Every structure is written in structure tokens, then in C-alpha cells.
Amino acid sequence: MLVSLEIKNFLLIKKISINFIDGFNAFTGETGAGKSIIIEGLKLALGGKNQTTLNLKENEISSIKAIFEINDLIKKNLLAQNIEIDDDYLIVEREINFKHKSKLLINGEIKPLSYVKGILKNVIEFQENFEQQELFDNKYFLKFIDNIGGINKDNLNLKFEKFKDLKNAYLAFINNEKNINEKLEILRVKNNKINLLNPKKNEYEELINKRNLNKNIKKYIDISNEIKKSIFNLNSNDNLNTLEKNLNKLKDINLEYTDISDKFASLNLDINELLNELENKFNSINYEEIDFEEIDEKIFQYQHLSKFFNVEPENLFSIKETILNEIETLDNFDREKKIMFNKYNDALNIYKEEALIVSNLRKKESKKISRNINDQLPIVNIEQGEIVFKFSEKEEKDYSSQGYDELDVLFRTNINSEFSSIKKVASGGELSRLLLIIKSLSANNDSNLTLIFDEVDSGLSGKIASNVSEKINNISKKNQVIAITHSPQVASKAHKHWKIEKIIKNNEMTSQIIELNNESRINEIASLISGTKITETARKVASDLLKNL
């Protein structure tokens, strides 16, 4: 609820302060007195664009301060935006200096203009001629139908979220299909390459060893032959065996040689075994059978493939199994794709079943609502007005948590005319009165809103004006209404009434605001009836209107 509004140095207003009440607040005054300036000032305070020339003096500041009681709607918006305000009131102030530079303050802290719009979203609405933007938005009517009909969409929301998640997962999966095919082709090329080499554990190290042998083959042969010759000579002379026999004989004569004899015997045995092993090693190598060119070629293949796979040559053998596992996983893509599609399609059908239930409820409710609106159009001076709601199903890409309904709202003001969009058919006054009907229908569902009506009764009188006043009054039972009006019927329904008037002093024209008491209110309403010359008849009518409040 808007608690108060303070305006300083804004157009015709030097300084005014207004304390609003919950319910119906009305402003009256002659044309040009500055009634709409109050609305413009409030819009500016709430982050609107400054479209006026303020003509401020040097160092002079224009300021508009709006104070709102923090109700449940505002609390919900604060929570949604993770904003904390440790106060019972929201204080919004807009300041503009003489250079037309402005700043917005929320509870004393400078904030971006968008900040306040988020906090007051769905809290305050301005209803002015040609500015009924919600009437041009079919989503607004869809929400209106749901609210009036009490249509619950909790199940629809849950099923849409599941459908959306599974669809997104499936689309992400198939969008990767091209990449998967390319990766699979690369893996198969790698597998072919690795199979051609067929690397084995320790094979590369053995090949390197053989290649090193090849580089020193002559030296190796010469050394090995010399060793063989030495072994032959040693075996031919039999010197070690002779020495062992003599030590045994010496041991028999003198036991002090027992330990030496035993050690030599053991050593002689080890030497003979080593010589045999060495001789067998030399004999096992057939240098003529080793193809060193083939060894060099295979080493080259190892090293080339190791660069391709970005691994060390000795580790090539380990990636073969990894490649086969990856190929198997990707080969199952089509099977996984089918599983994911079936899950997504099942969720889609479940969502559509619930969306159909909601759609049928909407169609049923919309018929009752359109009949109700059409019955009320004549009483607000749209005698041949008619509204119809037409439903169709959206494309799947446009499905949402609100369902799959595409709503077209069609209107006409003459039974001989074709139906068309509201924007094309209705005049500014008709738009205001149509919206008034809609707001009055939703009055039982809406609460704690602040609705501002700027001359929605323009050009109306008599019974039509009375009907409009009744609707505004009905809306004010659960919401705060602020109305600028020229209608005595509308003004008489207000719970609080101000008059705005022009004052000329020292050749300077300013606006001032006066809160009216019962007597002054009778005079003001009478002036709306009879003009500047107030008659007793007009006063009597004004008094009667106020008695019917």
C-alpha cells in the first residue's frame, strides 16, 4: 500500500505532502490544475523516464518521495530478488538536479532504476487512457482466466519441468551425434594403427637393446671371441682343477688348509658354472639371423605412433584396451539415443495430458467470463461491445509451465464490425472502461494492489458514470485505489478526497492540494455537477451522492 507521497519542485508543484489510506482515494480539480502531475511524479519516483522540462534554478533539486507499507506482495518480491530491508516501510526517492541528472534512493541507499521496478512488480498499476498495456497482452488474459476460475497448475508445472529436463537432455545428446561419429571414426583409425604395430609389454626396450647391440657388433664379436678363447685355454690347461686337487692333498697333510681348500673348491664350481653360462649365451646368438633393419623400422613405428597417441613408446601397449572400450561405448550411441527419446516422448505425452485438462478448464471458464464482460459492456457505455476468447495449441517449442494454450483475445464495438485485436478496435476511453470491468471481476481474487486510475471516467455522465463509480468502489474493497476524476459520481465514492487547484502569486503559477472535509467536499462535488457557479440544487445532489457512500 502507498502510504504517502511527497513532491518538491516538480513542474507546478513547489511542495506537497499526501497521506493516503487503504481503500478509495480521489483527486479532483479543474483542468490544468496539476492533477496528472501527481501521477507523473509518482511514476518518476518509481523509476520512470523523465519526460518533462523542470526549469530548475541553479543548485535546486526536484524530489519525489513515495513510502510504501511492506505488505506480503512486496515481501515476496524482496525475497525473489534476495533483497533485505530491515524496516516496515519501503521508502523510494527520486532526485533530479538542475542539470537534469538524477539518482534513485531506496531507504536512503542509491540503487539502479531497475531495482525498484523489481520490488514493486505486480504491486502498483497505472490505468490511463491508451496505456492499458495488459489488454494488449494475451498472457495477461490467460492469467486472468486462471485466477477467476481458480485453475490449479501445480501438477502442470511439475510435469512441464520433468518434460523440459528430459527434452533438453535428449537434444543435448543428439546435438553431440556428429561429434560422436567423428570421434568414433578417429578411434577406429587409431585402433587400426595400433593393431598394425601390435605393441607388447617390454618389446620396445628389447628392440632398443638389440639396436644398441647392432651399433657395437664388431667390438662385441671381438670381445666375445677373446672370452671364448680364454675359456678354451682355461679348460684345456685344467689348471684350476689341478690346483683344487693339490689343495685337497695339502689339507690331508695339514688340517690348517681345510678352510682354504673348501673355499677354493666352492669358488671353482661357481667359476665353471659362470663359464658354462657365458659360453651358452655366446652360442645362442646367431648374428646372421638378426635383421637389424627390421629392428630399426619397428623402433621407428613405435616412436611415430607414440607421438600420434601422445604417450611414451614403452607405454603404447597399455592404450589398446582403452581404445576398444571407448569404441564399444560409442557404438552403443544409437541404443542410448532411443532410450532417451522414449523417456522424453513419454514425459511429453504426460505433460500434454495435463495441459489438455487445464486447457479444457480454461475454455469452459472463458465462456462464462466473456458472457459476464459482454453483459457489463453496455453499462459502461460500450453498448454493442463484445469480447471473445479463441484457443489454439502452441508448437511444442513454445510449451511452458502455463500450458500449451495460445490465446487470441478478439474485440468489437459494433455488432456489424469484424472481430479484431483490442488494440486495433478500442478507443482510449473504451480501453479504460474494459479494463475497469476486468479489474472489478478479479477484485475478489486480487488484494493488496495499488491501482491508479487517471480519468477513466472521461466523457461519462449520469447512469454510466454511476456504474463506473460502483466498479471502482468494488475494487477498492480489497485494494488501494487512487483515482483522478472529473466525475461527481466517482468522487463521491471516495473514502478520502483531495482538491488540486492553481494559485498565481507574483506572476508565478503553482499547484496546491487541499484535503477536503465533509462540507468542502459537498462544494467540490457540486462544482463538478454545475461548474464554477454552485447552485443549491447541485449542493443537494452532491449531498445525496455522499450519503450513498
Coordinates of C-alpha atoms in Angstrom, one line a residue:
M1 CA 0.0 0.0 0.0
L2 CA 1.2 3.5 -0.9
V3 CA 1.3 5.3 2.5
S4 CA 2.4 8.8 1.4
L5 CA 3.8 10.9 -1.4
E6 CA 5.9 14.0 -1.1
I7 CA 6.7 16.1 -4.1
K8 CA 9.1 19.1 -4.2
N9 CA 10.0 21.5 -7.1
F10 CA 8.3 19.4 -9.7
L11 CA 6.6 21.3 -12.5
L12 CA 3.8 23.4 -10.9
I13 CA 4.3 21.9 -7.5
K14 CA 6.6 23.6 -5.0
K15 CA 5.9 21.3 -2.1
I16 CA 3.0 18.9 -1.3
S17 CA 2.6 16.0 1.0
I18 CA -0.2 13.5 0.7
N19 CA -1.1 10.7 3.2
F20 CA -3.1 8.0 1.5
I21 CA -5.4 5.5 3.1
D22 CA -6.3 1.9 2.2
G23 CA -9.4 2.0 0.1
F24 CA -10.5 4.7 -2.4
N25 CA -8.5 7.9 -2.7
A26 CA -9.8 10.6 -5.1
F27 CA -8.4 13.8 -6.6
T28 CA -10.4 16.4 -8.3
G29 CA -9.7 19.9 -9.7
E30 CA -10.1 22.0 -12.8
T31 CA -8.3 21.1 -16.0
G32 CA -4.6 22.2 -15.8
A33 CA -4.6 22.5 -12.0
G34 CA -1.9 19.8 -11.8
K35 CA -3.8 16.6 -11.1
S36 CA -1.9 14.5 -13.6
I37 CA 1.4 16.0 -12.3
I38 CA 0.9 13.8 -9.2
I39 CA 0.7 10.7 -11.3
E40 CA 3.7 11.8 -13.4
G41 CA 5.7 12.4 -10.2
L42 CA 4.8 9.0 -8.8
K43 CA 5.8 7.3 -12.0
L44 CA 9.1 9.2 -11.9
A45 CA 9.8 8.1 -8.3
L46 CA 9.2 4.5 -9.3
G47 CA 11.9 4.5 -12.0
G48 CA 10.1 6.1 -14.9
K49 CA 11.7 8.2 -17.5
N50 CA 11.8 12.0 -17.0
Q51 CA 9.9 13.4 -20.0
T52 CA 9.5 16.9 -18.6
T53 CA 11.5 20.2 -18.6
L54 CA 11.7 21.1 -14.9
N55 CA 13.3 24.6 -15.3
L56 CA 15.1 24.3 -12.0
K57 CA 17.3 27.1 -10.7
E58 CA 21.0 26.5 -10.1
N59 CA 21.5 24.1 -7.1
E60 CA 17.8 23.5 -6.9
I61 CA 16.7 19.9 -6.7
S62 CA 13.4 18.2 -7.7
S63 CA 12.5 15.3 -5.4
I64 CA 9.6 12.9 -5.2
K65 CA 9.4 10.5 -2.3
A66 CA 7.0 7.6 -2.1
I67 CA 6.6 5.5 1.0
F68 CA 5.0 2.0 0.8
E69 CA 4.0 -0.3 3.6
I70 CA 5.8 -3.5 3.1
N71 CA 2.9 -6.0 2.6
D72 CA 3.0 -9.7 1.5
L73 CA 3.3 -8.8 -2.2
I74 CA 6.4 -6.6 -1.6
K75 CA 7.9 -9.2 0.8
K76 CA 7.5 -11.8 -1.9
N77 CA 9.3 -9.6 -4.5
L78 CA 12.1 -8.8 -2.0
L79 CA 12.6 -12.5 -1.3
A80 CA 12.7 -13.3 -5.0
Q81 CA 15.5 -10.8 -5.6
N82 CA 17.4 -11.6 -2.4
I83 CA 16.9 -8.1 -1.0
E84 CA 16.8 -7.4 2.7
I85 CA 15.1 -4.3 4.1
D86 CA 15.1 -4.1 7.9
D87 CA 12.1 -1.9 8.1
D88 CA 8.3 -2.0 7.9
Y89 CA 8.3 0.6 5.1
L90 CA 9.8 0.9 1.6
I91 CA 11.0 4.4 1.0
V92 CA 11.6 5.3 -2.6
E93 CA 13.0 8.7 -3.5
R94 CA 14.0 10.1 -6.9
E95 CA 16.1 13.3 -7.0
I96 CA 16.8 15.4 -10.2
N97 CA 19.2 18.3 -10.1
F98 CA 19.2 21.5 -12.2
K99 CA 21.5 19.7 -14.8
H100 CA 18.8 17.0 -15.2
K101 CA 21.0 14.3 -13.6
S102 CA 19.0 12.0 -11.3
K103 CA 19.5 9.4 -8.7
L104 CA 17.2 6.9 -7.1
L105 CA 17.4 6.0 -3.4
I106 CA 15.7 3.1 -1.6
N107 CA 15.6 3.5 2.1
G108 CA 18.4 6.0 1.9
E109 CA 20.8 4.0 -0.4
I110 CA 21.4 4.8 -4.1
K111 CA 20.2 2.0 -6.3
P112 CA 19.7 1.4 -10.1
L113 CA 16.3 2.4 -11.5
S114 CA 15.5 -1.3 -12.3
Y115 CA 15.8 -2.1 -8.6
V116 CA 12.5 -0.5 -7.6
K117 CA 10.7 -2.0 -10.6
G118 CA 11.5 -5.5 -9.4
I119 CA 10.5 -4.7 -5.8
L120 CA 7.1 -3.2 -6.9
K121 CA 6.3 -5.8 -9.6
N122 CA 2.6 -6.6 -9.5
V123 CA 2.2 -4.2 -6.6
I124 CA 1.2 -1.0 -8.3
E125 CA -0.6 -0.5 -11.6
F126 CA -1.3 2.7 -13.6
Q127 CA -4.5 2.7 -15.6
E128 CA -4.6 5.6 -18.0
N129 CA -6.2 6.2 -21.4
F130 CA -4.2 4.4 -24.2
E131 CA -1.8 2.9 -21.6
Q132 CA -3.7 -0.3 -20.8
Q133 CA -0.8 -2.4 -22.0
E134 CA -2.1 -5.5 -20.3
L135 CA -5.1 -5.5 -22.5
F136 CA -2.7 -5.9 -25.5
D137 CA -1.0 -8.9 -23.8
N138 CA -2.9 -12.2 -24.3
K139 CA -0.8 -13.7 -21.5
Y140 CA -2.4 -11.3 -19.1
F141 CA -5.9 -12.6 -20.1
L142 CA -4.7 -16.2 -19.7
K143 CA -3.6 -15.4 -16.2
F144 CA -6.9 -13.5 -15.6
I145 CA -8.9 -16.6 -16.7
D146 CA -6.8 -18.8 -14.5
N147 CA -7.3 -16.5 -11.5
I148 CA -11.1 -16.1 -11.9
G149 CA -11.5 -19.8 -12.5
G150 CA -9.2 -20.8 -9.7
I151 CA -7.4 -23.1 -12.1
N152 CA -4.6 -25.0 -10.3
K153 CA -1.5 -25.6 -12.4
D154 CA 0.8 -27.2 -9.8
N155 CA 0.7 -30.6 -11.5
L156 CA 1.2 -29.0 -14.9
N157 CA 4.2 -27.2 -13.6
L158 CA 5.8 -30.4 -12.2
K159 CA 5.1 -32.3 -15.4
F160 CA 6.4 -29.5 -17.5
E161 CA 9.7 -29.4 -15.6
K162 CA 10.2 -33.1 -16.0
F163 CA 9.4 -32.9 -19.7
K164 CA 11.7 -29.9 -20.2
D165 CA 14.6 -31.6 -18.4
L166 CA 14.3 -34.8 -20.4
K167 CA 13.8 -33.0 -23.7
N168 CA 16.9 -30.8 -23.0
A169 CA 19.0 -33.9 -22.1
Y170 CA 17.8 -35.7 -25.3
L171 CA 18.5 -32.6 -27.5
A172 CA 22.0 -32.2 -26.0
F173 CA 22.6 -35.9 -26.6
I174 CA 21.6 -35.8 -30.3
N175 CA 23.4 -32.5 -30.9
N176 CA 26.5 -34.3 -30.0
E177 CA 25.8 -37.1 -32.5
K178 CA 28.0 -35.5 -35.2
N179 CA 30.9 -35.2 -32.8
I180 CA 30.4 -38.8 -31.7
N181 CA 30.6 -40.1 -35.2
E182 CA 33.7 -38.1 -35.9
K183 CA 35.3 -39.4 -32.6
L184 CA 34.3 -42.9 -33.5
E185 CA 36.0 -42.7 -36.9
I186 CA 39.1 -41.3 -35.2
L187 CA 39.1 -44.1 -32.7
R188 CA 38.8 -46.8 -35.4
V189 CA 41.8 -45.2 -37.3
K190 CA 43.8 -45.4 -34.0
N191 CA 42.7 -48.9 -33.5
N192 CA 43.9 -49.9 -36.9
K193 CA 47.2 -48.3 -36.4
I194 CA 47.7 -49.9 -33.0
N195 CA 46.8 -53.3 -34.4
L196 CA 49.3 -53.0 -37.2
L197 CA 52.1 -52.5 -34.7
N198 CA 50.6 -54.7 -32.1
P199 CA 52.8 -53.4 -29.3
K200 CA 53.7 -55.8 -26.4
K201 CA 54.9 -55.1 -22.9
N202 CA 58.8 -54.7 -22.8
E203 CA 59.1 -55.1 -26.5
Y204 CA 60.3 -51.6 -27.2
E205 CA 63.0 -51.9 -24.5
E206 CA 64.2 -55.2 -26.1
L207 CA 64.3 -53.6 -29.5
I208 CA 66.4 -50.6 -28.2
N209 CA 68.8 -53.1 -26.7
K210 CA 69.2 -55.0 -29.9
R211 CA 69.8 -51.8 -31.9
N212 CA 72.5 -50.8 -29.4
L213 CA 74.0 -54.3 -30.0
N214 CA 74.0 -53.6 -33.7
K215 CA 75.9 -50.4 -33.3
N216 CA 78.8 -52.3 -31.4
I217 CA 78.6 -55.6 -33.2
K218 CA 82.2 -55.8 -34.4
K219 CA 83.6 -54.8 -31.0
Y220 CA 81.1 -57.2 -29.4
I221 CA 82.2 -60.1 -31.6
D222 CA 85.9 -59.5 -31.0
I223 CA 85.4 -59.4 -27.2
S224 CA 83.2 -62.4 -27.1
N225 CA 85.7 -64.4 -29.3
E226 CA 88.6 -63.4 -27.0
I227 CA 86.5 -64.5 -24.0
K228 CA 85.7 -67.8 -25.7
K229 CA 89.4 -68.3 -26.4
S230 CA 90.3 -67.7 -22.8
I231 CA 87.6 -70.1 -21.6
F232 CA 89.0 -72.7 -24.1
N233 CA 92.6 -72.2 -22.8
L234 CA 91.4 -72.4 -19.2
N235 CA 89.6 -75.6 -19.8
S236 CA 92.5 -77.1 -21.8
N237 CA 95.1 -76.4 -19.2
D238 CA 92.9 -77.7 -16.4
N239 CA 95.0 -75.5 -14.0
L240 CA 92.0 -74.7 -11.7
N241 CA 91.2 -78.4 -11.3
T242 CA 94.8 -79.3 -10.7
L243 CA 95.1 -76.6 -8.1
E244 CA 91.9 -77.9 -6.4
K245 CA 93.4 -81.5 -6.2
N246 CA 96.7 -80.3 -4.7
L247 CA 94.9 -78.2 -2.1
N248 CA 92.9 -81.4 -1.1
K249 CA 96.1 -83.3 -0.7
L250 CA 97.6 -80.5 1.4
K251 CA 94.5 -80.5 3.6
D252 CA 95.0 -84.2 4.2
I253 CA 98.5 -83.5 5.4
N254 CA 97.8 -80.3 7.4
L255 CA 94.2 -79.5 8.6
E256 CA 95.0 -75.8 8.7
Y257 CA 94.4 -75.8 4.9
T258 CA 90.9 -77.2 5.2
D259 CA 89.1 -73.9 5.1
I260 CA 91.2 -72.7 2.1
S261 CA 90.7 -75.9 0.2
D262 CA 86.9 -75.9 0.8
K263 CA 86.6 -72.2 -0.3
F264 CA 88.6 -72.8 -3.5
A265 CA 86.6 -75.9 -4.3
S266 CA 83.3 -73.8 -4.0
L267 CA 84.8 -71.0 -6.0
N268 CA 86.0 -73.3 -8.7
L269 CA 82.5 -74.8 -9.0
D270 CA 81.0 -71.2 -9.4
I271 CA 83.6 -70.3 -12.0
N272 CA 82.8 -73.4 -14.0
E273 CA 79.1 -72.6 -13.9
L274 CA 79.6 -69.0 -14.9
L275 CA 81.9 -70.1 -17.8
N276 CA 79.3 -72.6 -19.0
E277 CA 76.5 -69.9 -18.8
L278 CA 78.7 -67.4 -20.7
E279 CA 79.5 -70.0 -23.3
N280 CA 75.9 -70.9 -23.8
K281 CA 75.0 -67.2 -24.1
F282 CA 77.5 -66.7 -26.9
N283 CA 76.4 -69.8 -28.6
S284 CA 72.7 -68.8 -28.5
I285 CA 73.3 -65.6 -30.5
N286 CA 73.3 -66.1 -34.3
Y287 CA 74.2 -62.7 -35.7
E288 CA 73.4 -63.7 -39.1
E289 CA 69.7 -64.3 -38.2
I290 CA 69.1 -60.8 -36.6
D291 CA 67.6 -58.4 -39.1
F292 CA 68.8 -55.0 -37.7
E293 CA 67.0 -53.1 -40.4
E294 CA 63.7 -54.6 -39.3
I295 CA 64.5 -53.7 -35.7
D296 CA 65.2 -50.1 -36.7
E297 CA 61.9 -49.9 -38.7
K298 CA 59.9 -51.3 -35.8
I299 CA 61.5 -48.8 -33.4
F300 CA 60.6 -46.0 -35.8
Q301 CA 57.0 -47.3 -35.8
Y302 CA 56.9 -47.3 -32.1
Q303 CA 58.2 -43.7 -31.9
H304 CA 55.9 -42.4 -34.7
L305 CA 52.8 -44.0 -33.1
S306 CA 53.8 -42.7 -29.6
K307 CA 53.6 -39.1 -31.0
F308 CA 50.3 -39.9 -32.6
F309 CA 48.9 -41.1 -29.3
N310 CA 50.9 -38.7 -27.2
V311 CA 52.3 -41.5 -24.9
E312 CA 55.8 -42.8 -24.3
P313 CA 56.8 -45.6 -26.8
E314 CA 57.2 -48.2 -24.0
N315 CA 53.6 -47.5 -22.9
L316 CA 51.9 -48.0 -26.2
F317 CA 50.8 -51.5 -25.3
S318 CA 48.6 -50.1 -22.5
I319 CA 46.2 -47.9 -24.6
K320 CA 45.0 -50.7 -26.9
E321 CA 42.3 -51.8 -24.4
T322 CA 41.3 -48.2 -23.7
I323 CA 40.6 -47.6 -27.3
L324 CA 38.5 -50.7 -27.6
N325 CA 36.5 -49.7 -24.6
E326 CA 35.8 -46.2 -26.0
I327 CA 34.7 -47.7 -29.3
E328 CA 32.3 -50.1 -27.6
T329 CA 30.8 -47.2 -25.6
L330 CA 30.2 -45.0 -28.7
D331 CA 28.9 -48.0 -30.7
N332 CA 26.0 -48.0 -28.2
F333 CA 25.1 -44.4 -29.0
D334 CA 22.0 -45.4 -31.1
R335 CA 20.7 -47.6 -28.3
E336 CA 21.2 -44.9 -25.7
K337 CA 19.6 -42.3 -28.1
K338 CA 16.5 -44.5 -28.4
I339 CA 16.2 -44.9 -24.6
M340 CA 16.5 -41.1 -24.1
F341 CA 14.0 -40.3 -26.8
N342 CA 11.4 -42.7 -25.3
K343 CA 11.8 -41.1 -21.9
Y344 CA 11.4 -37.6 -23.4
N345 CA 8.4 -38.7 -25.5
D346 CA 6.7 -40.3 -22.5
A347 CA 7.2 -37.1 -20.5
L348 CA 5.8 -35.1 -23.4
N349 CA 2.6 -37.1 -23.6
I350 CA 2.1 -37.0 -19.8
Y351 CA 2.6 -33.2 -19.9
K352 CA 0.1 -32.9 -22.8
E353 CA -2.5 -34.9 -20.9
E354 CA -2.3 -32.4 -18.0
A355 CA -2.1 -29.4 -20.3
L356 CA -5.3 -30.6 -22.0
I357 CA -7.1 -30.8 -18.6
V358 CA -6.0 -27.2 -17.9
S359 CA -7.0 -26.1 -21.4
N360 CA -10.5 -27.5 -21.1
L361 CA -11.0 -25.8 -17.8
R362 CA -9.8 -22.5 -19.4
K363 CA -12.2 -22.8 -22.3
K364 CA -15.1 -23.6 -20.0
E365 CA -14.2 -20.6 -17.7
S366 CA -13.5 -18.2 -20.6
K367 CA -17.1 -18.7 -21.9
K368 CA -18.5 -17.6 -18.6
I369 CA -16.1 -14.7 -18.3
S370 CA -16.8 -13.4 -21.8
R371 CA -20.5 -13.6 -21.2
N372 CA -20.0 -11.6 -17.9
I373 CA -17.9 -9.0 -19.6
N374 CA -20.2 -8.6 -22.6
D375 CA -23.2 -8.2 -20.2
Q376 CA -21.3 -5.3 -18.5
L377 CA -20.0 -3.5 -21.5
P378 CA -23.3 -1.6 -22.2
I379 CA -23.4 -0.2 -18.6
V380 CA -20.0 1.4 -19.2
N381 CA -21.2 3.0 -22.5
I382 CA -19.9 0.3 -24.9
E383 CA -23.4 -0.7 -25.9
Q384 CA -22.5 -3.1 -28.7
G385 CA -19.2 -4.2 -27.4
E386 CA -18.3 -7.9 -27.5
I387 CA -15.2 -9.9 -26.5
V388 CA -14.4 -13.5 -27.4
F389 CA -11.5 -15.8 -26.4
K390 CA -10.2 -18.2 -29.0
F391 CA -7.8 -21.0 -28.0
S392 CA -5.4 -22.9 -30.1
E393 CA -2.4 -25.2 -29.3
K394 CA 1.1 -23.8 -29.5
E395 CA 4.0 -25.5 -31.2
E396 CA 6.0 -27.8 -28.9
K397 CA 8.9 -25.4 -28.7
D398 CA 6.6 -22.9 -27.1
Y399 CA 5.1 -25.2 -24.4
S400 CA 5.6 -23.8 -20.9
S401 CA 4.7 -24.3 -17.3
Q402 CA 1.5 -22.4 -18.0
G403 CA 0.4 -25.0 -20.6
Y404 CA 0.2 -25.1 -24.4
D405 CA -2.7 -22.7 -24.9
E406 CA -2.3 -19.9 -27.5
L407 CA -5.0 -17.4 -26.6
D408 CA -6.3 -14.8 -29.1
V409 CA -8.5 -12.1 -27.5
L410 CA -10.8 -10.5 -30.1
F411 CA -13.0 -7.5 -29.6
R412 CA -15.5 -5.4 -31.4
T413 CA -17.5 -2.3 -30.5
N414 CA -20.2 -2.7 -33.2
I415 CA -22.1 -5.9 -34.0
N416 CA -21.8 -5.1 -37.7
S417 CA -18.0 -5.0 -37.5
E418 CA -15.5 -7.8 -37.7
F419 CA -13.7 -9.0 -34.6
S420 CA -10.1 -7.8 -34.3
S421 CA -7.4 -7.2 -31.7
I422 CA -8.4 -4.9 -28.8
K423 CA -5.6 -2.6 -29.7
K424 CA -6.9 -2.0 -33.2
V425 CA -10.6 -1.6 -32.2
A426 CA -11.0 0.1 -28.9
S427 CA -10.5 3.8 -28.2
G428 CA -8.6 5.1 -25.1
G429 CA -11.8 5.6 -23.1
E430 CA -13.1 2.2 -24.1
L431 CA -9.8 0.6 -23.1
S432 CA -10.1 2.1 -19.7
R433 CA -13.6 1.0 -19.1
L434 CA -13.0 -2.5 -20.4
L435 CA -10.0 -2.8 -18.1
L436 CA -12.2 -1.5 -15.3
I437 CA -14.7 -4.3 -15.9
I438 CA -11.8 -6.8 -15.8
K439 CA -10.4 -5.4 -12.6
S440 CA -13.8 -5.4 -11.0
L441 CA -14.3 -9.1 -12.0
S442 CA -10.9 -10.0 -10.4
A443 CA -11.5 -7.9 -7.3
N444 CA -12.4 -10.9 -5.3
N445 CA -9.1 -12.6 -6.3
D446 CA -6.8 -9.6 -6.2
S447 CA -5.8 -8.0 -2.9
N448 CA -3.2 -5.5 -1.6
L449 CA -2.7 -4.0 -5.0
T450 CA -2.4 -0.2 -5.6
L451 CA -4.4 0.7 -8.7
I452 CA -4.2 4.2 -10.1
F453 CA -6.9 5.4 -12.4
D454 CA -6.3 8.6 -14.4
E455 CA -9.6 10.0 -15.7
V456 CA -11.0 6.6 -16.7
D457 CA -14.5 8.3 -16.4
S458 CA -13.6 10.9 -19.0
G459 CA -16.7 11.9 -21.1
L460 CA -19.1 9.9 -19.0
S461 CA -22.1 11.1 -17.0
G462 CA -25.4 10.0 -15.5
K463 CA -26.0 6.3 -15.1
I464 CA -22.8 5.3 -17.0
A465 CA -20.7 7.3 -14.6
S466 CA -22.5 5.8 -11.6
N467 CA -21.8 2.3 -13.0
V468 CA -18.1 3.2 -13.3
S469 CA -18.0 4.6 -9.8
E470 CA -19.6 1.4 -8.4
K471 CA -16.9 -0.7 -10.1
I472 CA -14.1 1.4 -8.8
N473 CA -15.6 1.3 -5.3
N474 CA -15.9 -2.5 -5.6
I475 CA -12.2 -2.8 -6.5
S476 CA -11.2 -0.6 -3.5
K477 CA -12.8 -3.1 -1.0
K478 CA -9.7 -5.3 -1.2
N479 CA -7.2 -3.0 -2.9
Q480 CA -6.0 0.6 -2.7
V481 CA -7.4 2.8 -5.4
I482 CA -6.1 6.3 -6.3
A483 CA -8.3 8.0 -8.9
I484 CA -8.1 11.3 -10.7
T485 CA -11.6 12.1 -11.8
H486 CA -13.9 14.8 -13.2
S487 CA -17.0 12.7 -12.3
P488 CA -19.1 13.7 -9.3
Q489 CA -20.4 10.1 -9.0
V490 CA -16.8 8.7 -8.9
A491 CA -15.6 11.4 -6.5
S492 CA -18.5 10.8 -4.1
K493 CA -17.5 7.1 -3.6
A494 CA -14.0 8.0 -2.3
H495 CA -13.1 7.4 1.3
K496 CA -10.6 10.3 1.1
H497 CA -10.9 13.3 -1.2
W498 CA -8.4 16.0 -2.2
K499 CA -8.8 19.0 -4.4
I500 CA -5.9 20.3 -6.5
E501 CA -6.1 24.0 -7.5
K502 CA -3.9 26.5 -9.3
I503 CA -2.6 29.6 -7.4
I504 CA -1.0 32.6 -9.1
K505 CA 1.3 34.7 -6.9
N506 CA 3.9 37.2 -8.0
N507 CA 3.2 36.2 -11.6
E508 CA 4.1 32.6 -10.7
M509 CA 1.6 29.8 -11.1
T510 CA 1.8 26.8 -8.7
S511 CA -0.4 23.9 -7.7
Q512 CA -1.6 23.2 -4.2
I513 CA -3.5 20.4 -2.7
I514 CA -6.3 20.5 -0.1
E515 CA -7.7 17.6 1.8
L516 CA -11.5 18.1 1.9
N517 CA -13.7 17.8 4.9
N518 CA -17.4 16.9 4.6
E519 CA -18.6 20.5 3.9
S520 CA -15.8 21.4 1.4
R521 CA -16.4 18.0 -0.2
I522 CA -20.0 18.9 -0.9
N523 CA -19.0 22.1 -2.5
E524 CA -16.3 20.4 -4.7
I525 CA -18.7 17.7 -5.9
A526 CA -21.3 20.3 -6.5
S527 CA -18.8 22.2 -8.7
L528 CA -18.3 19.1 -10.7
I529 CA -22.0 19.0 -11.3
S530 CA -22.8 22.6 -12.1
G531 CA -19.5 24.3 -12.8
T532 CA -17.9 27.3 -11.1
K533 CA -21.3 28.7 -10.1
I534 CA -22.5 26.3 -7.5
T535 CA -26.3 26.0 -7.2
E536 CA -28.3 24.8 -4.3
T537 CA -29.6 22.0 -6.5
A538 CA -26.1 20.9 -7.2
R539 CA -25.2 21.0 -3.5
K540 CA -28.3 18.9 -2.8
V541 CA -27.3 16.3 -5.4
A542 CA -23.7 16.3 -4.1
S543 CA -25.0 15.8 -0.5
D544 CA -27.2 12.9 -1.7
L545 CA -24.3 11.3 -3.5
L546 CA -22.2 11.4 -0.4
K547 CA -25.0 9.9 1.7
N548 CA -25.0 6.9 -0.6
L549 CA -21.3 6.2 0.1

